[in-house]
Short mmCIF file of C-alpha atoms in Angstrom, two decimals:
data_model
loop_
_atom_site.label_atom_id
_atom_site.label_comp_id
_atom_site.label_asym_id
_atom_site.label_seq_id
_atom_site.Cartn_x
_atom_site.Cartn_y
_atom_site.Cartn_z
CA UNK Z 1021 -58.13 -7.69 10.25
CA UNK Z 1022 -56.68 -6.37 13.48
CA UNK Z 1023 -55.81 -2.66 13.16
CA UNK Z 1024 -52.36 -3.14 14.73
CA UNK Z 1025 -51.52 -5.87 12.22
CA UNK Z 1026 -52.67 -3.68 9.34
CA UNK Z 1027 -50.62 -0.75 10.64
CA UNK Z 1028 -47.51 -2.90 10.94
CA UNK Z 1029 -48.03 -4.15 7.40
CA UNK Z 1030 -48.41 -0.61 6.04
CA UNK Z 1031 -45.31 0.61 7.87
CA UNK Z 1032 -43.38 -2.43 6.71
CA UNK Z 1033 -44.44 -1.74 3.13
CA UNK Z 1034 -43.32 1.86 3.35
CA UNK Z 1035 -39.91 0.85 4.68
CA UNK Z 1036 -39.55 -1.97 2.11
CA UNK Z 1037 -40.05 0.59 -0.66
CA UNK Z 1038 -37.95 3.40 0.78
CA UNK Z 1039 -35.52 1.88 3.29
CA UNK Z 1040 -33.47 4.43 5.21
CA UNK Z 1041 -35.18 7.33 3.44
CA UNK Z 1042 -38.13 6.84 5.80
CA UNK Z 1043 -36.01 7.72 8.83
CA UNK Z 1044 -33.96 10.32 6.97
CA UNK Z 1045 -37.20 12.20 6.20
CA UNK Z 1046 -38.03 12.30 9.91
CA UNK Z 1047 -34.64 13.89 10.53
CA UNK Z 1048 -34.86 16.25 7.56
CA UNK Z 1049 -38.27 17.65 8.55
CA UNK Z 1050 -37.55 17.83 12.28
CA UNK Z 1051 -33.87 18.77 12.69
CA UNK Z 1052 -32.90 22.41 12.31
CA UNK Z 1053 -30.38 23.09 9.51
CA UNK Z 1054 -27.11 24.74 10.47
CA UNK Z 1055 -27.33 28.52 10.56
CA UNK Z 1056 -31.08 28.59 11.21
CA UNK Z 1057 -32.03 30.32 14.47
CA UNK Z 1058 -33.99 28.22 16.95
CA UNK Z 1059 -36.83 30.72 17.31
CA UNK Z 1060 -37.45 30.88 13.56
CA UNK Z 1061 -38.57 27.25 13.23
CA UNK Z 1062 -40.25 24.56 15.28
CA UNK Z 1063 -37.42 22.22 14.34
CA UNK Z 1064 -34.90 21.18 16.99
CA UNK Z 1065 -31.14 20.62 17.00
CA UNK Z 1066 -29.65 17.24 16.18
CA UNK Z 1067 -28.68 16.88 19.84
CA UNK Z 1068 -32.23 17.48 21.06
CA UNK Z 1069 -33.66 15.15 18.41
CA UNK Z 1070 -31.20 12.44 19.47
CA UNK Z 1071 -32.19 12.82 23.10
CA UNK Z 1072 -35.87 12.44 22.17
CA UNK Z 1073 -35.03 9.42 19.99
CA UNK Z 1074 -32.80 7.78 22.57
CA UNK Z 1075 -29.78 7.54 20.27
CA UNK Z 1076 -26.53 9.41 19.64
CA UNK Z 1077 -26.32 12.79 17.86
CA UNK Z 1078 -23.73 11.18 15.55
CA UNK Z 1079 -26.28 8.68 14.32
CA UNK Z 1080 -28.81 11.44 13.67
CA UNK Z 1081 -26.20 13.43 11.73
CA UNK Z 1082 -25.38 10.48 9.48
CA UNK Z 1083 -29.01 10.51 8.32
CA UNK Z 1084 -28.88 14.30 8.09
CA UNK Z 1085 -25.76 14.25 5.88
CA UNK Z 1086 -27.20 11.54 3.64
CA UNK Z 1087 -30.30 13.67 3.05
CA UNK Z 1088 -28.14 16.74 2.47
CA UNK Z 1089 -26.13 15.00 -0.30
CA UNK Z 1090 -29.29 13.67 -1.91
CA UNK Z 1091 -30.82 17.17 -1.80
CA UNK Z 1092 -27.72 18.57 -3.53
CA UNK Z 1093 -28.34 16.02 -6.29
CA UNK Z 1094 -31.99 17.10 -6.59
CA UNK Z 1095 -33.23 13.72 -5.40
CA UNK Z 1096 -35.11 15.09 -2.34
CA UNK Z 1097 -36.15 18.60 -1.16
CA UNK Z 1098 -33.78 20.85 0.75
CA UNK Z 1099 -34.19 21.02 4.55
CA UNK Z 1100 -35.68 24.51 4.39
CA UNK Z 1101 -38.54 23.26 2.20
CA UNK Z 1102 -39.65 20.74 4.81
CA UNK Z 1103 -41.64 21.27 7.98
CA UNK Z 1104 -42.42 18.83 10.81
CA UNK Z 1105 -45.02 16.31 9.68
CA UNK Z 1106 -44.53 16.84 5.93
CA UNK Z 1107 -44.81 13.76 3.75
CA UNK Z 1108 -43.21 13.46 0.32
CA UNK Z 1109 -42.60 10.73 -2.23
CA UNK Z 1110 -39.31 9.13 -1.27
CA UNK Z 1111 -36.59 7.62 -3.52
CA UNK Z 1112 -36.28 3.86 -3.93
CA UNK Z 1113 -34.69 1.92 -1.10
CA UNK Z 1114 -31.72 0.69 -3.16
CA UNK Z 1115 -30.56 4.29 -3.70
CA UNK Z 1116 -30.19 4.89 0.03
CA UNK Z 1117 -26.83 3.16 0.46
CA UNK Z 1118 -25.34 5.42 -2.22
CA UNK Z 1119 -25.71 8.31 0.22
CA UNK Z 1120 -25.64 6.83 3.70
CA UNK Z 1121 -22.48 5.75 5.50
CA UNK Z 1122 -22.99 3.72 8.66
CA UNK Z 1123 -19.78 5.05 10.18
CA UNK Z 1124 -17.98 8.36 10.18
CA UNK Z 1125 -15.38 6.92 7.82
CA UNK Z 1126 -15.59 9.73 5.28
CA UNK Z 1127 -13.83 12.16 7.61
CA UNK Z 1128 -10.93 9.84 8.52
CA UNK Z 1129 -7.59 9.74 6.73
CA UNK Z 1130 -8.62 6.43 5.21
CA UNK Z 1131 -12.03 7.81 4.25
CA UNK Z 1132 -10.48 10.89 2.67
CA UNK Z 1133 -8.24 8.69 0.50
CA UNK Z 1134 -11.19 6.52 -0.53
CA UNK Z 1135 -13.26 9.60 -1.34
CA UNK Z 1136 -10.49 11.05 -3.52
CA UNK Z 1137 -10.04 7.75 -5.36
CA UNK Z 1138 -13.79 7.44 -5.94
CA UNK Z 1139 -14.00 10.95 -7.35
CA UNK Z 1140 -11.05 10.19 -9.64
CA UNK Z 1141 -12.95 7.14 -10.94
CA UNK Z 1142 -16.07 9.25 -11.49
CA UNK Z 1143 -18.25 7.50 -8.92
CA UNK Z 1144 -20.02 8.71 -5.80
CA UNK Z 1145 -17.68 8.51 -2.75
CA UNK Z 1146 -20.45 7.11 -0.57
CA UNK Z 1147 -20.54 3.98 -2.73
CA UNK Z 1148 -16.82 3.37 -2.27
CA UNK Z 1149 -17.05 4.10 1.44
CA UNK Z 1150 -19.91 1.65 1.81
CA UNK Z 1151 -17.82 -1.10 0.18
CA UNK Z 1152 -14.79 -0.24 2.32
CA UNK Z 1153 -16.88 -0.47 5.47
CA UNK Z 1154 -18.08 -3.96 4.61
CA UNK Z 1155 -15.10 -6.06 3.48
CA UNK Z 1156 -17.03 -9.27 4.13
CA UNK Z 1157 -19.59 -8.24 1.52
CA UNK Z 1158 -16.76 -7.38 -0.87
CA UNK Z 1159 -15.20 -10.80 -0.30
CA UNK Z 1160 -18.54 -12.50 -0.95
CA UNK Z 1161 -19.00 -10.58 -4.21
CA UNK Z 1162 -15.48 -11.46 -5.38
CA UNK Z 1163 -15.94 -15.14 -4.56
CA UNK Z 1164 -19.35 -15.36 -6.22
CA UNK Z 1165 -19.06 -13.11 -9.25
CA UNK Z 1166 -16.31 -13.41 -11.92
CA UNK Z 1167 -16.77 -9.83 -13.15
CA UNK Z 1168 -16.33 -8.48 -9.61
CA UNK Z 1169 -13.22 -10.64 -9.21
CA UNK Z 1170 -11.81 -9.23 -12.46
CA UNK Z 1171 -12.46 -5.66 -11.29
CA UNK Z 1172 -10.77 -6.44 -7.97
CA UNK Z 1173 -7.79 -7.96 -9.78
CA UNK Z 1174 -7.35 -4.88 -11.97
CA UNK Z 1175 -7.59 -2.57 -8.96
CA UNK Z 1176 -5.11 -4.68 -7.00
CA UNK Z 1177 -2.60 -4.55 -9.86
CA UNK Z 1178 -2.89 -0.75 -9.99
CA UNK Z 1179 -2.34 -0.59 -6.23
CA UNK Z 1180 0.66 -2.93 -6.38
CA UNK Z 1181 2.60 -0.54 -8.63
CA UNK Z 1182 2.75 2.04 -5.83
CA UNK Z 1183 2.75 -0.14 -2.72
CA UNK Z 1184 6.05 -2.00 -2.06
CA UNK Z 1185 4.68 -3.48 1.17
CA UNK Z 1186 1.72 -5.00 -0.62
CA UNK Z 1187 4.05 -6.27 -3.35
CA UNK Z 1188 6.14 -8.12 -0.76
CA UNK Z 1189 3.07 -9.55 0.98
CA UNK Z 1190 1.57 -10.78 -2.29
CA UNK Z 1191 4.91 -12.28 -3.36
CA UNK Z 1192 5.02 -14.23 -0.09
CA UNK Z 1193 1.47 -15.43 -0.64
CA UNK Z 1194 2.41 -16.64 -4.11
CA UNK Z 1195 5.50 -18.61 -3.06
CA UNK Z 1196 3.58 -20.19 -0.20
CA UNK Z 1197 0.74 -21.35 -2.44
CA UNK Z 1198 1.67 -24.29 -4.65
CA UNK Z 1199 -1.05 -23.62 -7.25
CA UNK Z 1200 0.04 -19.99 -7.63
CA UNK Z 1201 3.71 -20.97 -7.91
CA UNK Z 1202 2.88 -23.31 -10.77
CA UNK Z 1203 0.71 -20.67 -12.45
CA UNK Z 1204 3.49 -18.07 -12.19
CA UNK Z 1205 6.04 -20.52 -13.60
CA UNK Z 1206 3.73 -21.28 -16.51
CA UNK Z 1207 3.17 -17.59 -17.25
CA UNK Z 1208 6.90 -16.86 -17.01
CA UNK Z 1209 7.63 -19.63 -19.49
CA UNK Z 1210 5.02 -18.26 -21.89
CA UNK Z 1211 6.39 -14.72 -21.50
CA UNK Z 1212 9.95 -15.90 -22.20
CA UNK Z 1213 8.81 -17.69 -25.36
CA UNK Z 1214 6.87 -14.68 -26.58
CA UNK Z 1215 9.92 -12.53 -25.83
CA UNK Z 1216 12.08 -14.83 -27.96
CA UNK Z 1217 9.73 -14.41 -30.92
CA UNK Z 1218 9.32 -10.67 -30.39
CA UNK Z 1219 13.08 -10.14 -30.24
CA UNK Z 1220 13.45 -11.66 -33.71
CA UNK Z 1221 10.85 -9.25 -35.11
CA UNK Z 1222 12.26 -6.19 -33.32
CA UNK Z 1223 15.99 -6.75 -33.91
CA UNK Z 1224 16.06 -8.97 -36.99
CA UNK Z 1225 18.45 -11.31 -35.18
CA UNK Z 1226 18.06 -14.66 -33.47
CA UNK Z 1227 20.01 -16.87 -31.09
CA UNK Z 1228 20.83 -20.38 -32.24
CA UNK Z 1229 20.54 -23.40 -29.91
CA UNK Z 1230 24.28 -23.14 -29.21
CA UNK Z 1231 23.92 -19.48 -28.27
CA UNK Z 1232 25.43 -17.63 -31.22
CA UNK Z 1233 23.55 -14.61 -32.58
CA UNK Z 1234 22.86 -14.56 -36.33
CA UNK Z 1235 20.82 -12.43 -38.72
CA UNK Z 1236 17.35 -13.91 -39.14
CA UNK Z 1237 16.56 -14.90 -42.75
CA UNK Z 1238 13.52 -13.25 -44.35
CA UNK Z 1239 11.31 -16.35 -44.12
CA UNK Z 1240 12.19 -16.84 -40.44
CA UNK Z 1241 11.43 -13.21 -39.62
CA UNK Z 1242 8.15 -13.38 -41.56
CA UNK Z 1243 7.08 -16.46 -39.60
CA UNK Z 1244 7.96 -14.74 -36.31
CA UNK Z 1245 5.91 -11.68 -37.33
CA UNK Z 1246 2.94 -13.89 -38.20
CA UNK Z 1247 2.97 -15.61 -34.83
CA UNK Z 1248 3.48 -12.34 -33.00
CA UNK Z 1249 0.50 -10.74 -34.71
CA UNK Z 1250 -1.66 -13.69 -33.62
CA UNK Z 1251 -0.43 -13.34 -30.04
CA UNK Z 1252 -1.05 -9.58 -29.99
CA UNK Z 1253 -4.63 -10.13 -31.16
CA UNK Z 1254 -5.49 -12.33 -28.18
CA UNK Z 1255 -7.80 -10.82 -25.60
CA UNK Z 1256 -6.24 -9.89 -22.27
CA UNK Z 1257 -8.05 -12.68 -20.44
CA UNK Z 1258 -7.16 -15.40 -22.99
CA UNK Z 1259 -4.60 -18.06 -22.13
CA UNK Z 1260 -1.45 -17.35 -24.15
CA UNK Z 1261 0.40 -20.51 -23.10
CA UNK Z 1262 -0.60 -22.76 -25.99
CA UNK Z 1263 -0.14 -19.99 -28.57
CA UNK Z 1264 3.26 -19.06 -27.15
CA UNK Z 1265 4.42 -22.68 -27.24
CA UNK Z 1266 3.36 -23.10 -30.86
CA UNK Z 1267 5.09 -19.87 -31.91
CA UNK Z 1268 8.27 -20.75 -30.03
CA UNK Z 1269 8.46 -24.32 -31.36
CA UNK Z 1270 7.85 -23.24 -34.96
CA UNK Z 1271 10.42 -20.47 -34.84
CA UNK Z 1272 13.01 -22.67 -33.10
CA UNK Z 1273 12.49 -25.34 -35.76
CA UNK Z 1274 13.15 -22.78 -38.48
CA UNK Z 1275 16.30 -21.64 -36.66
CA UNK Z 1276 17.62 -25.22 -36.62
CA UNK Z 1277 16.79 -25.59 -40.32
CA UNK Z 1278 18.60 -22.33 -41.07
CA UNK Z 1279 21.74 -23.54 -39.29
CA UNK Z 1280 21.68 -26.96 -40.95
CA UNK Z 1281 21.19 -25.45 -44.41
CA UNK Z 1282 24.38 -23.38 -44.21
CA UNK Z 1283 27.61 -25.49 -44.02
CA UNK Z 1284 29.70 -22.67 -42.61
CA UNK Z 1285 27.05 -21.77 -40.06
CA UNK Z 1286 26.67 -25.45 -39.13
CA UNK Z 1287 30.40 -25.73 -38.36
CA UNK Z 1288 30.34 -22.55 -36.33
CA UNK Z 1289 27.34 -23.87 -34.40
CA UNK Z 1290 29.20 -27.05 -33.47
CA UNK Z 1291 32.27 -25.03 -32.47
CA UNK Z 1292 30.18 -22.70 -30.31
CA UNK Z 1293 28.42 -25.65 -28.66
CA UNK Z 1294 31.75 -27.32 -27.89
CA UNK Z 1295 33.22 -24.18 -26.35
CA UNK Z 1296 30.10 -23.65 -24.28
CA UNK Z 1297 30.20 -27.21 -22.94
CA UNK Z 1298 33.94 -26.94 -22.27
CA UNK Z 1299 33.52 -23.72 -20.31
CA UNK Z 1300 30.72 -25.18 -18.19
CA UNK Z 1301 32.75 -28.32 -17.47
CA UNK Z 1302 35.83 -26.25 -16.59
CA UNK Z 1303 33.83 -24.09 -14.18
CA UNK Z 1304 32.29 -27.09 -12.48
CA UNK Z 1305 35.63 -28.86 -12.09
CA UNK Z 1306 37.31 -25.72 -10.72
CA UNK Z 1307 34.74 -25.73 -7.93
CA UNK Z 1308 35.88 -29.23 -6.86
CA UNK Z 1309 38.55 -28.17 -4.35
CA UNK Z 1310 40.51 -30.23 -1.85
CA UNK Z 1311 41.17 -27.39 0.55
CA UNK Z 1312 40.31 -29.57 3.55
CA UNK Z 1313 42.85 -32.27 2.72
CA UNK Z 1314 42.97 -33.45 6.34
CA UNK Z 1315 39.31 -34.48 6.11
CA UNK Z 1316 39.64 -36.61 2.97
CA UNK Z 1317 39.38 -39.81 4.97
CA UNK Z 1318 35.98 -38.70 6.21
CA UNK Z 1319 34.51 -37.84 2.81
CA UNK Z 1320 36.26 -40.48 0.67
CA UNK Z 1321 34.10 -42.95 -1.26
CA UNK Z 1322 35.49 -45.46 -3.76
CA UNK Z 1323 33.16 -44.33 -6.56
CA UNK Z 1324 34.62 -40.80 -6.33
CA UNK Z 1325 37.94 -42.11 -7.59
CA UNK Z 1326 36.22 -44.25 -10.22
CA UNK Z 1327 34.35 -41.26 -11.61
CA UNK Z 1328 37.48 -39.10 -11.68
CA UNK Z 1329 39.44 -41.81 -13.51
CA UNK Z 1330 36.61 -42.15 -16.06
CA UNK Z 1331 36.66 -38.38 -16.49
CA UNK Z 1332 40.42 -38.47 -16.98
CA UNK Z 1333 40.08 -41.12 -19.70
CA UNK Z 1334 37.38 -39.09 -21.45
CA UNK Z 1335 39.58 -35.99 -21.36
CA UNK Z 1336 42.52 -37.95 -22.75
CA UNK Z 1337 40.44 -39.26 -25.67
CA UNK Z 1338 39.12 -35.74 -26.34
CA UNK Z 1339 42.59 -34.22 -26.30
CA UNK Z 1340 43.95 -36.92 -28.63
CA UNK Z 1341 41.13 -36.36 -31.09
CA UNK Z 1342 41.77 -32.63 -31.14
CA UNK Z 1343 45.49 -33.16 -31.62
CA UNK Z 1344 44.87 -35.46 -34.56
CA UNK Z 1345 42.72 -32.72 -36.09
CA UNK Z 1346 45.72 -30.34 -35.95
CA UNK Z 1347 48.13 -32.87 -37.53
CA UNK Z 1348 48.37 -32.54 -41.33
CA UNK Z 1349 47.28 -35.64 -43.21
CA UNK Z 1350 49.91 -37.58 -45.10
#
């Protein structure tokens, strides 16, 4: 085999096993640590090393800092223990990105915030910085991996609580996306139904279909508690819609049965329903104004008058029925 091919294969194998550590070692054993006098070591400054390498001093220092952090963790020797030409057993390649940052992001305002958040989560800042510097990779992981998507969702919810701008942007995204609008409506409906059941358990009272508030009977409250305990036992990622609907329908059915079983309550329910309908009708009719009387010719349609006359007849019948109810029999 040609010697040059064999050498390339060996060097490729070394890099495949160690990745960036291979180049970091060259920096660590050849670049003079800060505070060390030039005459005391054959090592050179990062600037001189960069000039010899034909790259920027900043690039050399990124490798230098990665090695420095790894040395602090006991993963590799300290700079002072290395001399030019020394060879050591290097860490695995996949560990390299935990220490190396391809940009000087860690010193920026953004990088400082990411570093603080990573430390609060108990992870190495370099890992968080690496993710932040490669949003395309983050997007790919979220799209491909459900567990990554769940972690991103949880983090986004935490961020939303303290970021009004992001809240507004996400709200706009939701209302502009038909699928999300439907999902939000479904979740709101489920939450309202769960709230109805929970309110019975917490307060011991319930609203009837007509809107009056009554004390919940023992069997009704017990049924609400049973459904609520089932709902509370659901895992966070489980769909509550079907369970919420079943709980709501069962409890509402019991409320109707409670009203129908009590003659006095049944009468009060009908009275409350009538008043509610009357108030709604009154409000709607009060909004039908003829302030622009001069324009009536423009808006007039024959069926308008027909509908008003039908309404008048219905009101007359209703009034007569109520008057008969107030007239003593005999």
